[in-house]
């Protein structure tokens, strides 16, 4: 959690949930402080309750992040279908079990270390000073629904776990054999000879029947779905719409100028050199030589004085010796004089000067008028937003409320959750990242509902009304028929090429690769560079790197249609003696893998040692998933269960 908090900041739903589960518990922890939790919880770990509220809050966090990552609404049912509900609960149980284990071992971090750890988290620091800010700390915790006590408890538990893991894994060394095998696998290369089997080698297929195209359409129906679209009405409060109606009071412009002119004044500056002297006689000698044209640095060298201090275009406040500063800013360029200050006797030469420049009213007035106009527009925009919110609260229709408030109305006939229209092009109103939150909110509503006013950029707020919803639907067969035809023909060609490639490979195995190539009218190619693992299609790479030297294999090429027949000529690996740093990297990789296995084992031991009970029905009810049938089954089970069973599942039940 601490590492992720310092950093402060997937494919489809299953991938999103896996990543977000890890981040969720890394960043936000599990020991939130919830008020009013009921005694009956989702689980109990070593006597400590995981309340329904705690479980629901953690599940909701994961679900919300999944929605943001997917850019669409993700339901609790959809998450549960991916096993997220069980994964969340089990992770919470594992965290509690580890806390119980570290506590039993007496691993308790010092309070000073806890405070230092919290103070080092960037989210809790003042951006200007880089120091811990109690205000930033309080704000960040409140935004995530934590109390200081609950968060600090979580930090202590995290630090205790880290201490246990470090103590358990320090000094681990990777076995040399494992490290060498890892190095070989990671650096292995294959010198090969290749016969490319091109599409021209087989006859073009005939035309597919409607039945064949329909079968291909049915097989790919899930991929041919049009996404859900929504018809939205946007009510926007844009500051530019209010600026033109703002009238600026010239008396206020003058008053702002009087307050601002001091801050906008260009201060006087002096460029000077300061020499430190012992007494009046030496000061007179220094003055005379500088006035005669010698440079202060040369005079200092000749007389054995410290090197002069130089100030380049310094303001009076930037000269630390106040007596020297007063004298310098009272003098003109070229002046040389002796100054007696509390720090000693000094000789100064002023070589350049600029005087204070006061801004004129005319120079600042346009900027002040613009600022006042913007402030007035912001106030007007806020008032319009309040008028809109009040009208909605009164039950006024969305568009009428927007008109009453003077908001701009824009109708979007169709938009997907990804912000694109029917033409797959971005909808301009949702083209930037700041508008994504509004779009996501709109896709979580039902038809006829509206979002609150949300920020859509620096100077814009908007609310969205869901005027219509078009459910996902398959693209009509007739519309994709040409694409289906091309895909069918492509597959037929690829199947024929596979047969031909296998025949060439069979001949090569009984004669030679070169002879088989001549029989097929093809050439054997020998690339200058060896093949790296992962080059070509996954199928081809797997076949090549699973083969031994001299073997002949067949694989699909990267274009997904044509094939290649390949003979393995040589197998190359990095020499561990020639590149010892690569072996060290391999050793580190193996060591990290072993350390991760040890940590995983500790987690398993912690769970097995803890007394764990799980109430599935309570957990599912907390996130709104339990059905009436499940409730009835649970009640029946409770009626027949032994005393004290409480409808709970044993720790091993996952």
XYZ file of C-alpha atoms in Angstrom:
654
model
C 0.000 0.000 0.000
C 2.728 2.449 0.944
C 4.667 2.072 -2.279
C 1.576 2.606 -4.380
C 0.502 5.591 -2.311
C 3.825 7.233 -2.981
C 3.294 6.784 -6.701
C -0.362 7.798 -6.240
C -1.824 6.801 -9.265
C -6.156 -4.542 -18.936
C -7.713 -5.678 -21.116
C -11.341 -6.757 -20.719
C -13.322 -7.152 -17.525
C -11.440 -10.172 -16.122
C -8.049 -8.558 -16.760
C -9.205 -5.254 -15.332
C -10.410 -6.886 -12.140
C -7.198 -8.842 -11.621
C -5.071 -5.705 -11.899
C -7.430 -3.559 -9.884
C -7.682 -6.068 -7.070
C -3.929 -5.894 -6.594
C -3.913 -2.104 -6.789
C -6.937 -1.806 -4.572
C -5.348 -3.572 -1.656
C -1.948 -2.080 -2.364
C -3.218 1.492 -2.434
C -6.237 1.668 -0.189
C -5.742 -1.127 2.307
C -8.597 -2.914 3.973
C -8.918 -1.618 7.502
C -11.242 1.326 6.900
C -13.080 2.636 9.924
C -16.820 2.227 9.375
C -19.360 3.327 11.869
C -22.421 1.327 12.775
C -21.201 -2.097 11.569
C -23.495 -4.865 12.629
C -22.171 -7.814 14.645
C -22.954 -10.148 11.754
C -20.207 -9.834 9.155
C -18.986 -11.291 5.901
C -16.188 -13.120 7.690
C -14.321 -13.423 10.975
C -10.540 -13.834 11.149
C -8.883 -14.814 14.425
C -11.786 -13.264 16.298
C -11.722 -10.036 14.259
C -14.883 -9.237 12.279
C -14.907 -8.177 8.629
C -18.193 -6.314 8.649
C -20.641 -6.198 5.778
C -19.956 -2.480 5.434
C -16.183 -3.016 5.180
C -16.615 -5.725 2.581
C -19.120 -3.725 0.543
C -16.898 -0.616 0.601
C -13.905 -2.595 -0.669
C -15.963 -4.350 -3.341
C -17.409 -0.997 -4.461
C -13.902 0.475 -4.752
C -12.809 -2.339 -7.038
C -16.030 -2.087 -9.044
C -15.682 1.671 -9.498
C -12.130 1.339 -10.766
C -13.233 -1.386 -13.165
C -15.872 0.955 -14.552
C -13.333 3.695 -15.084
C -10.884 1.347 -16.757
C -13.539 -0.229 -18.994
C -15.120 3.118 -19.821
C -18.579 1.660 -19.328
C -20.957 0.474 -16.657
C -19.866 -2.768 -14.959
C -22.468 -4.394 -12.745
C -21.950 -6.309 -9.526
C -23.357 -9.377 -11.258
C -20.775 -9.081 -14.042
C -17.982 -8.726 -11.482
C -19.244 -11.723 -9.536
C -19.286 -13.779 -12.749
C -15.533 -13.146 -12.928
C -15.103 -14.240 -9.304
C -14.322 -10.745 -8.057
C -16.632 -10.943 -5.029
C -14.811 -14.000 -3.676
C -11.396 -12.580 -4.587
C -12.078 -9.365 -2.662
C -13.252 -11.184 0.434
C -10.406 -13.690 0.364
C -7.861 -10.925 -0.003
C -9.313 -9.121 3.008
C -9.131 -12.362 4.984
C -5.499 -12.898 3.971
C -4.605 -9.358 5.076
C -6.233 -9.886 8.484
C -4.564 -13.279 8.868
C -1.136 -11.778 8.147
C -1.791 -9.012 10.675
C -2.628 -11.648 13.280
C 0.570 -13.575 12.461
C 2.865 -10.534 12.729
C 1.163 -9.564 15.981
C 1.725 -13.014 17.445
C 5.423 -12.761 16.496
C 5.732 -9.417 18.289
C 6.565 -7.471 15.133
C 5.445 -3.930 15.967
C 6.994 -0.911 14.167
C 8.044 2.097 16.255
C 5.667 5.054 16.251
C 8.443 7.347 14.985
C 8.978 5.019 12.029
C 5.241 5.024 11.279
C 5.141 8.828 11.330
C 8.208 9.009 9.115
C 6.688 6.536 6.644
C 3.465 8.535 6.427
C 5.385 11.798 6.069
C 7.270 10.397 3.075
C 4.071 9.730 1.111
C 3.849 12.363 -1.614
C 0.065 12.624 -1.447
C 0.386 13.970 2.109
C 3.013 16.614 1.319
C 2.676 20.319 0.607
C 3.458 20.659 -3.139
C 5.338 23.910 -2.522
C 7.554 22.859 0.385
C 7.689 19.092 -0.093
C 7.056 18.734 3.644
C 4.323 16.754 5.396
C 1.098 18.774 5.491
C -1.555 17.946 8.114
C -4.132 19.638 5.880
C -3.183 17.530 2.850
C -3.150 14.415 5.063
C -6.625 15.096 6.433
C -8.016 15.950 2.985
C -6.582 12.829 1.339
C -7.928 10.540 4.061
C -11.392 12.109 3.993
C -11.555 11.801 0.197
C -11.067 8.033 0.570
C -13.320 7.630 3.595
C -10.607 6.860 6.146
C -9.996 8.072 9.659
C -6.441 8.922 10.726
C -6.540 6.157 13.321
C -7.694 3.549 10.810
C -5.142 4.571 8.206
C -2.261 4.620 10.677
C -3.257 1.160 11.878
C -3.057 -0.032 8.286
C 0.382 1.550 7.870
C 1.611 -0.239 10.996
C 0.317 -3.553 9.661
C 1.936 -2.947 6.277
C 5.267 -2.138 7.897
C 5.020 -5.223 10.103
C 4.337 -7.407 7.050
C 7.274 -5.873 5.194
C 9.521 -6.542 8.175
C 8.406 -10.177 8.271
C 8.870 -10.634 4.530
C 12.313 -8.993 4.497
C 13.484 -11.067 7.459
C 12.202 -14.247 5.800
C 13.738 -13.631 2.375
C 17.002 -11.808 3.105
C 20.128 -13.744 2.212
C 18.330 -15.939 -0.314
C 20.686 -17.024 -3.113
C 19.581 -18.446 -6.416
C 20.932 -21.937 -7.219
C 23.522 -21.600 -9.977
C 21.823 -24.202 -12.161
C 18.503 -22.321 -12.060
C 20.224 -19.044 -12.893
C 22.036 -20.577 -15.862
C 18.847 -22.186 -17.165
C 17.054 -18.841 -16.850
C 19.887 -17.154 -18.756
C 19.785 -19.782 -21.486
C 16.006 -19.547 -21.879
C 16.079 -15.759 -21.962
C 18.932 -15.437 -24.463
C 18.349 -18.482 -26.656
C 18.417 -17.853 -30.408
C 17.890 -20.153 -33.381
C 19.769 -20.143 -36.681
C 17.280 -21.465 -39.228
C 16.685 -22.235 -42.869
C 13.211 -21.366 -44.133
C 10.939 -22.358 -46.989
C 8.175 -19.744 -47.260
C 4.930 -21.296 -48.491
C 3.133 -18.379 -50.228
C -0.539 -18.022 -51.126
C 0.220 -18.288 -54.863
C 1.025 -21.946 -54.312
C -2.636 -22.965 -53.945
C -5.681 -22.427 -56.098
C -8.098 -19.679 -55.216
C -11.190 -21.025 -53.442
C -14.630 -20.822 -54.945
C -17.472 -18.712 -53.643
C -18.908 -19.624 -50.218
C -22.527 -20.618 -49.853
C -24.959 -18.623 -47.758
C -24.980 -21.462 -45.243
C -21.189 -21.302 -44.891
C -21.290 -17.547 -44.417
C -24.111 -17.870 -41.907
C -22.075 -20.408 -39.940
C -19.089 -18.035 -39.896
C -21.405 -15.209 -38.832
C -22.824 -17.297 -35.980
C -19.344 -18.313 -34.807
C -18.283 -14.672 -34.599
C -21.557 -13.162 -33.405
C -19.991 -11.938 -30.135
C -17.282 -10.069 -32.078
C -19.836 -8.585 -34.443
C -21.891 -6.863 -31.759
C -22.573 -3.167 -31.970
C -21.929 -1.561 -28.580
C -24.631 0.062 -26.508
C -25.275 3.650 -27.537
C -27.075 6.444 -25.754
C -28.810 9.568 -26.896
C -27.754 12.390 -24.606
C -28.737 15.984 -24.018
C -25.913 18.095 -22.588
C -26.585 21.207 -20.532
C -23.324 23.156 -20.390
C -22.255 26.119 -18.305
C -19.369 27.626 -20.289
C -17.642 30.684 -18.882
C -17.337 32.271 -22.342
C -21.149 32.372 -22.560
C -21.293 34.571 -19.446
C -18.313 36.831 -20.101
C -20.048 39.012 -22.696
C -22.785 39.965 -20.220
C -20.403 41.113 -17.480
C -20.045 44.891 -17.032
C -16.831 46.040 -15.372
C -16.993 48.989 -12.941
C -14.156 51.423 -13.719
C -14.047 52.500 -10.084
C -13.270 48.891 -9.152
C -10.592 48.784 -11.847
C -8.961 51.862 -10.286
C -9.219 50.373 -6.788
C -7.606 47.104 -7.891
C -4.827 49.070 -9.593
C -4.048 50.985 -6.400
C -3.787 47.709 -4.494
C -1.753 45.935 -7.184
C 0.669 48.593 -8.336
C 3.108 47.986 -5.479
C 3.379 44.307 -6.352
C 3.758 45.159 -10.039
C 6.447 47.801 -9.501
C 9.832 47.013 -11.033
C 12.353 47.591 -8.220
C 15.581 49.537 -8.565
C 18.750 47.477 -9.050
C 22.487 48.005 -8.641
C 25.499 46.193 -10.017
C 28.363 46.686 -7.533
C 31.581 45.282 -6.133
C 32.390 45.325 -2.410
C 35.936 45.118 -1.002
C 36.688 44.441 2.663
C 39.392 46.742 4.114
C 41.137 46.951 7.515
C 41.077 50.667 8.256
C 40.527 54.179 6.860
C 44.046 54.410 5.415
C 43.668 51.202 3.449
C 40.170 52.306 2.376
C 41.596 55.573 1.009
C 44.283 53.687 -0.910
C 41.714 51.315 -2.406
C 39.398 54.195 -3.358
C 42.224 56.043 -5.069
C 43.309 53.078 -7.162
C 39.756 52.201 -8.265
C 39.034 55.861 -9.160
C 42.250 55.828 -11.170
C 40.788 53.065 -13.338
C 41.945 49.794 -11.739
C 39.455 46.955 -11.423
C 38.419 46.028 -7.853
C 39.627 42.438 -8.302
C 43.086 43.629 -9.400
C 43.297 46.044 -6.459
C 42.372 43.254 -4.020
C 45.085 41.004 -5.454
C 47.711 43.740 -5.342
C 46.959 44.650 -1.729
C 46.414 41.108 -0.461
C 42.718 41.686 0.270
C 39.921 39.123 0.056
C 38.350 38.834 -3.397
C 35.574 41.421 -3.839
C 31.915 40.436 -3.516
C 29.986 41.109 -6.713
C 26.261 41.775 -7.087
C 24.768 41.763 -10.568
C 21.533 43.762 -10.982
C 20.621 43.117 -7.336
C 17.672 44.722 -5.583
C 18.261 46.480 -2.277
C 16.801 43.539 -0.381
C 19.271 41.182 -2.052
C 22.310 42.973 -0.582
C 22.636 41.516 2.957
C 24.757 44.333 4.448
C 22.125 47.042 5.012
C 24.689 49.874 5.314
C 26.281 48.872 1.992
C 22.812 48.523 0.404
C 21.711 52.021 1.522
C 24.913 53.597 0.246
C 24.834 51.756 -3.086
C 21.209 52.635 -3.827
C 21.871 56.299 -2.948
C 24.785 56.410 -5.392
C 24.963 56.791 -9.153
C 26.810 54.553 -11.624
C 30.585 55.000 -11.365
C 30.524 56.075 -7.728
C 33.313 54.742 -5.459
C 33.053 55.293 -1.705
C 33.906 53.923 1.714
C 31.099 52.569 3.896
C 31.328 51.779 7.580
C 28.900 49.051 8.642
C 28.453 46.812 11.680
C 30.308 44.156 9.679
C 33.371 46.354 9.159
C 34.765 48.898 6.735
C 33.970 48.405 3.045
C 34.831 50.124 -0.233
C 32.125 49.870 -2.871
C 31.992 50.654 -6.567
C 28.617 50.994 -8.293
C 29.125 50.035 -11.928
C 25.492 50.070 -13.156
C 22.052 51.118 -11.921
C 18.398 50.981 -12.862
C 15.764 52.978 -11.046
C 12.360 51.889 -9.781
C 9.629 51.802 -12.422
C 6.063 52.301 -11.263
C 3.399 50.822 -13.547
C 0.952 53.222 -15.118
C -2.784 52.799 -14.804
C -3.013 52.515 -18.586
C -0.518 49.624 -18.666
C -2.379 47.509 -16.083
C -5.993 48.478 -16.702
C -6.650 46.051 -19.639
C -5.357 43.105 -17.606
C -7.388 44.145 -14.559
C -10.559 44.530 -16.648
C -10.071 41.040 -18.117
C -9.562 39.538 -14.674
C -12.622 41.302 -13.232
C -14.682 40.246 -16.226
C -13.607 36.618 -15.747
C -14.418 36.748 -12.048
C -17.847 38.179 -12.801
C -18.410 35.466 -15.400
C -17.414 32.802 -12.897
C -19.889 34.171 -10.349
C -22.594 34.273 -13.012
C -21.778 30.711 -14.059
C -22.003 29.504 -10.454
C -25.354 31.274 -10.041
C -26.590 29.649 -13.251
C -25.513 26.244 -11.972
C -27.334 26.855 -8.688
C -30.439 27.940 -10.610
C -30.255 24.763 -12.688
C -29.827 22.537 -9.629
C -32.713 24.251 -7.856
C -34.987 23.800 -10.872
C -34.121 20.095 -11.116
C -34.837 19.723 -7.391
C -38.266 21.300 -7.974
C -39.034 18.656 -10.598
C -38.607 20.888 -13.646
C -37.759 18.967 -16.821
C -34.072 18.833 -17.705
C -34.187 21.023 -20.819
C -36.522 23.549 -19.204
C -34.225 23.785 -16.178
C -31.252 24.385 -18.482
C -33.125 27.085 -20.384
C -34.192 28.767 -17.139
C -30.561 28.854 -16.008
C -29.239 30.095 -19.341
C -27.198 26.965 -20.030
C -26.227 25.848 -23.508
C -28.067 22.748 -24.799
C -26.430 20.237 -27.136
C -28.085 17.051 -28.396
C -25.951 14.000 -29.132
C -28.017 11.462 -31.085
C -25.791 8.460 -30.368
C -22.592 7.887 -28.428
C -20.842 4.791 -27.075
C -19.289 4.479 -23.629
C -15.919 4.964 -25.335
C -16.970 8.403 -26.608
C -17.423 7.509 -30.280
C -20.382 7.988 -32.574
C -21.968 5.533 -35.050
C -19.095 6.295 -37.458
C -16.563 5.177 -34.809
C -15.152 8.713 -34.698
C -14.778 10.595 -31.388
C -17.739 12.781 -30.454
C -16.256 16.306 -30.113
C -17.989 17.072 -26.818
C -16.277 14.058 -25.230
C -12.941 14.181 -27.038
C -10.800 15.066 -24.006
C -10.016 13.055 -20.905
C -11.727 15.520 -18.545
C -15.118 14.730 -20.064
C -14.792 10.994 -19.442
C -16.200 11.155 -15.916
C -19.406 12.747 -17.205
C -19.761 10.133 -19.947
C -19.109 7.296 -17.513
C -21.735 8.706 -15.149
C -24.257 8.955 -17.999
C -23.737 5.273 -18.853
C -24.536 4.263 -15.271
C -28.009 5.823 -15.437
C -31.336 4.654 -16.752
C -33.207 6.344 -19.571
C -34.853 9.530 -18.309
C -32.218 10.158 -15.617
C -29.595 12.906 -15.537
C -26.156 13.391 -14.022
C -25.151 16.228 -11.739
C -23.186 19.151 -13.160
C -19.602 17.905 -13.493
C -16.391 19.611 -14.655
C -15.701 19.271 -18.379
C -12.504 21.291 -18.485
C -11.081 24.353 -16.800
C -13.974 26.697 -17.610
C -16.906 24.371 -18.314
C -19.421 22.386 -16.299
C -22.002 20.089 -17.849
C -24.798 17.703 -16.971
C -26.035 14.901 -19.220
C -29.624 13.702 -19.620
C -30.138 10.181 -20.957
C -32.794 10.654 -23.627
C -32.531 7.164 -25.078
C -30.715 3.847 -24.790
C -30.007 1.437 -27.630
C -28.938 -1.958 -26.310
C -26.017 -3.845 -27.847
C -27.066 -5.687 -30.986
C -25.382 -7.807 -33.648
C -24.418 -6.156 -36.913
C -26.942 -7.331 -39.554
C -25.733 -10.247 -41.645
C -26.226 -8.365 -44.908
C -24.037 -5.510 -43.699
C -21.032 -7.712 -42.966
C -21.555 -10.232 -45.761
C -18.634 -8.889 -47.859
C -16.312 -9.094 -44.864
C -17.521 -12.598 -44.067
C -16.829 -13.642 -47.659
C -13.266 -12.362 -47.487
C -12.669 -14.054 -44.131
C -14.067 -17.349 -45.410
C -11.815 -17.232 -48.495
C -8.842 -16.317 -46.308
C -9.437 -19.322 -44.086
C -9.778 -21.639 -47.060
C -6.482 -20.429 -48.520
C -4.750 -20.793 -45.159
C -6.086 -24.341 -44.694
C -4.826 -25.342 -48.165
C -1.438 -23.775 -47.448
C -1.194 -25.673 -44.177
C -1.782 -28.955 -46.015
C 0.819 -28.031 -48.620
C 3.353 -26.949 -45.968
C 2.933 -30.219 -44.076
C 3.521 -32.151 -47.308
C 6.700 -30.179 -48.011
C 7.890 -30.784 -44.445
C 7.217 -34.515 -44.744
C 9.271 -34.696 -47.936
C 12.059 -32.648 -46.335
C 12.252 -35.069 -43.435
C 12.735 -38.033 -45.796
C 15.105 -36.292 -48.221
C 16.314 -32.775 -47.419
C 14.957 -29.285 -47.046
C 16.646 -28.248 -50.276
C 15.215 -31.163 -52.240
C 11.704 -30.508 -50.915
C 12.017 -26.850 -51.901
C 13.064 -27.773 -55.446
C 10.138 -30.176 -55.793
C 7.729 -27.385 -54.789
C 9.416 -24.758 -56.944
C 10.433 -22.754 -53.926
C 13.646 -21.384 -52.444
C 15.416 -22.050 -49.156
C 16.197 -18.817 -47.340
C 18.862 -18.491 -44.655
C 18.420 -15.281 -42.625
C 21.634 -13.566 -41.561
C 20.310 -12.968 -38.067
C 19.076 -15.759 -35.787
C 15.444 -15.884 -34.736
C 14.650 -14.464 -31.283
C 11.997 -15.982 -29.028
C 8.665 -14.317 -29.831
C 9.439 -13.454 -33.455
C 6.765 -14.381 -35.986
C 3.410 -15.753 -34.974
C 3.033 -17.333 -31.505
C 2.455 -20.715 -33.164
C 5.613 -20.459 -35.260
C 7.774 -19.199 -32.388
C 6.574 -21.978 -30.104
C 7.302 -24.634 -32.739
C 10.787 -23.280 -33.515
C 11.897 -22.975 -29.891
C 10.489 -26.369 -28.913
C 12.464 -28.129 -31.669
C 15.946 -29.610 -31.443
C 18.843 -28.911 -33.755
C 18.210 -30.471 -37.172
C 14.434 -30.842 -36.688
C 11.976 -29.523 -39.271
C 8.814 -27.767 -38.127
C 5.821 -26.033 -39.701
C 4.206 -22.846 -38.474
C 1.812 -20.057 -39.394
C 3.555 -16.821 -40.362
C 2.816 -13.406 -38.920
C 0.218 -12.529 -41.604
C -2.032 -15.291 -40.270
C -2.536 -16.947 -43.692
C 0.733 -18.220 -45.111
C 2.992 -20.914 -43.642
C 6.694 -21.606 -43.337
C 8.696 -24.831 -43.204
C 11.739 -24.353 -40.972
C 14.853 -26.389 -40.197
C 16.764 -25.624 -37.000
C 20.425 -25.219 -38.023
C 21.929 -24.162 -34.725
C 20.973 -23.162 -31.186
C 22.822 -20.190 -29.675
C 22.867 -18.908 -26.109
C 24.769 -16.206 -24.255
C 28.059 -17.411 -22.772
C 27.885 -16.867 -19.036
C 31.665 -16.511 -18.810
C 31.804 -13.902 -21.577
C 28.906 -11.855 -20.151
C 28.874 -12.360 -16.374
C 26.510 -9.410 -15.898
C 23.794 -11.294 -17.785
C 24.195 -14.246 -15.416
C 23.930 -11.845 -12.469
C 20.655 -10.506 -13.906
C 19.378 -14.073 -14.266
C 20.366 -14.838 -10.667
C 18.488 -11.763 -9.488
C 15.397 -12.819 -11.441
C 15.466 -16.313 -9.925
C 16.079 -14.895 -6.431
C 13.076 -12.607 -6.765
C 10.958 -15.560 -7.888
C 12.063 -17.600 -4.860
C 11.356 -14.652 -2.559
C 7.858 -14.327 -4.010
C 7.269 -18.038 -3.406
C 8.376 -17.648 0.228
C 6.045 -14.680 0.716
C 3.181 -16.668 -0.828
C 3.934 -19.550 1.548
C 3.898 -17.213 4.552
C 0.488 -15.945 3.452
C -0.812 -19.508 3.200
C 0.575 -20.349 6.664
C -0.989 -17.206 8.137
C -4.358 -18.153 6.709
C -4.127 -21.738 7.909
C -3.130 -20.674 11.447
C -5.922 -18.141 11.760
C -9.396 -19.246 12.756
C -11.478 -18.155 9.770
C -15.211 -18.372 9.180
C -17.019 -16.998 6.117
C -20.701 -16.156 5.761
C -21.302 -16.240 2.003
C -24.915 -15.164 2.267
C -24.084 -12.084 4.334
C -21.267 -11.205 1.947
C -23.425 -11.533 -1.172
C -26.290 -9.670 0.462
C -23.928 -6.798 1.292
C -23.194 -6.237 -2.400
C -26.777 -6.841 -3.545
C -26.299 -10.261 -5.119
C -28.238 -12.627 -2.856
C -31.486 -13.990 -4.297
C -34.682 -14.915 -2.484
C -33.857 -18.578 -3.119
C -30.426 -18.170 -1.513
C -31.972 -16.422 1.468
C -34.437 -19.279 1.908
C -31.691 -21.889 1.563
C -29.572 -20.025 4.120
C -32.462 -19.869 6.565
C -33.127 -23.575 6.113
C -29.451 -24.394 6.624
C -29.350 -22.253 9.749
C -32.419 -24.041 11.128
C -30.755 -27.440 10.731
C -27.172 -26.424 11.545
C -25.571 -27.314 14.902
C -25.590 -24.613 17.549
C -22.940 -22.010 16.944
C -22.608 -22.785 13.227
C -24.142 -19.438 12.311
C -24.328 -20.191 8.601
C -20.583 -19.831 8.229
C -18.207 -21.658 5.959
C -14.932 -23.121 7.203
C -11.681 -21.393 6.480
C -10.747 -23.738 3.695
C -13.878 -22.938 1.701
C -12.865 -20.390 -0.909
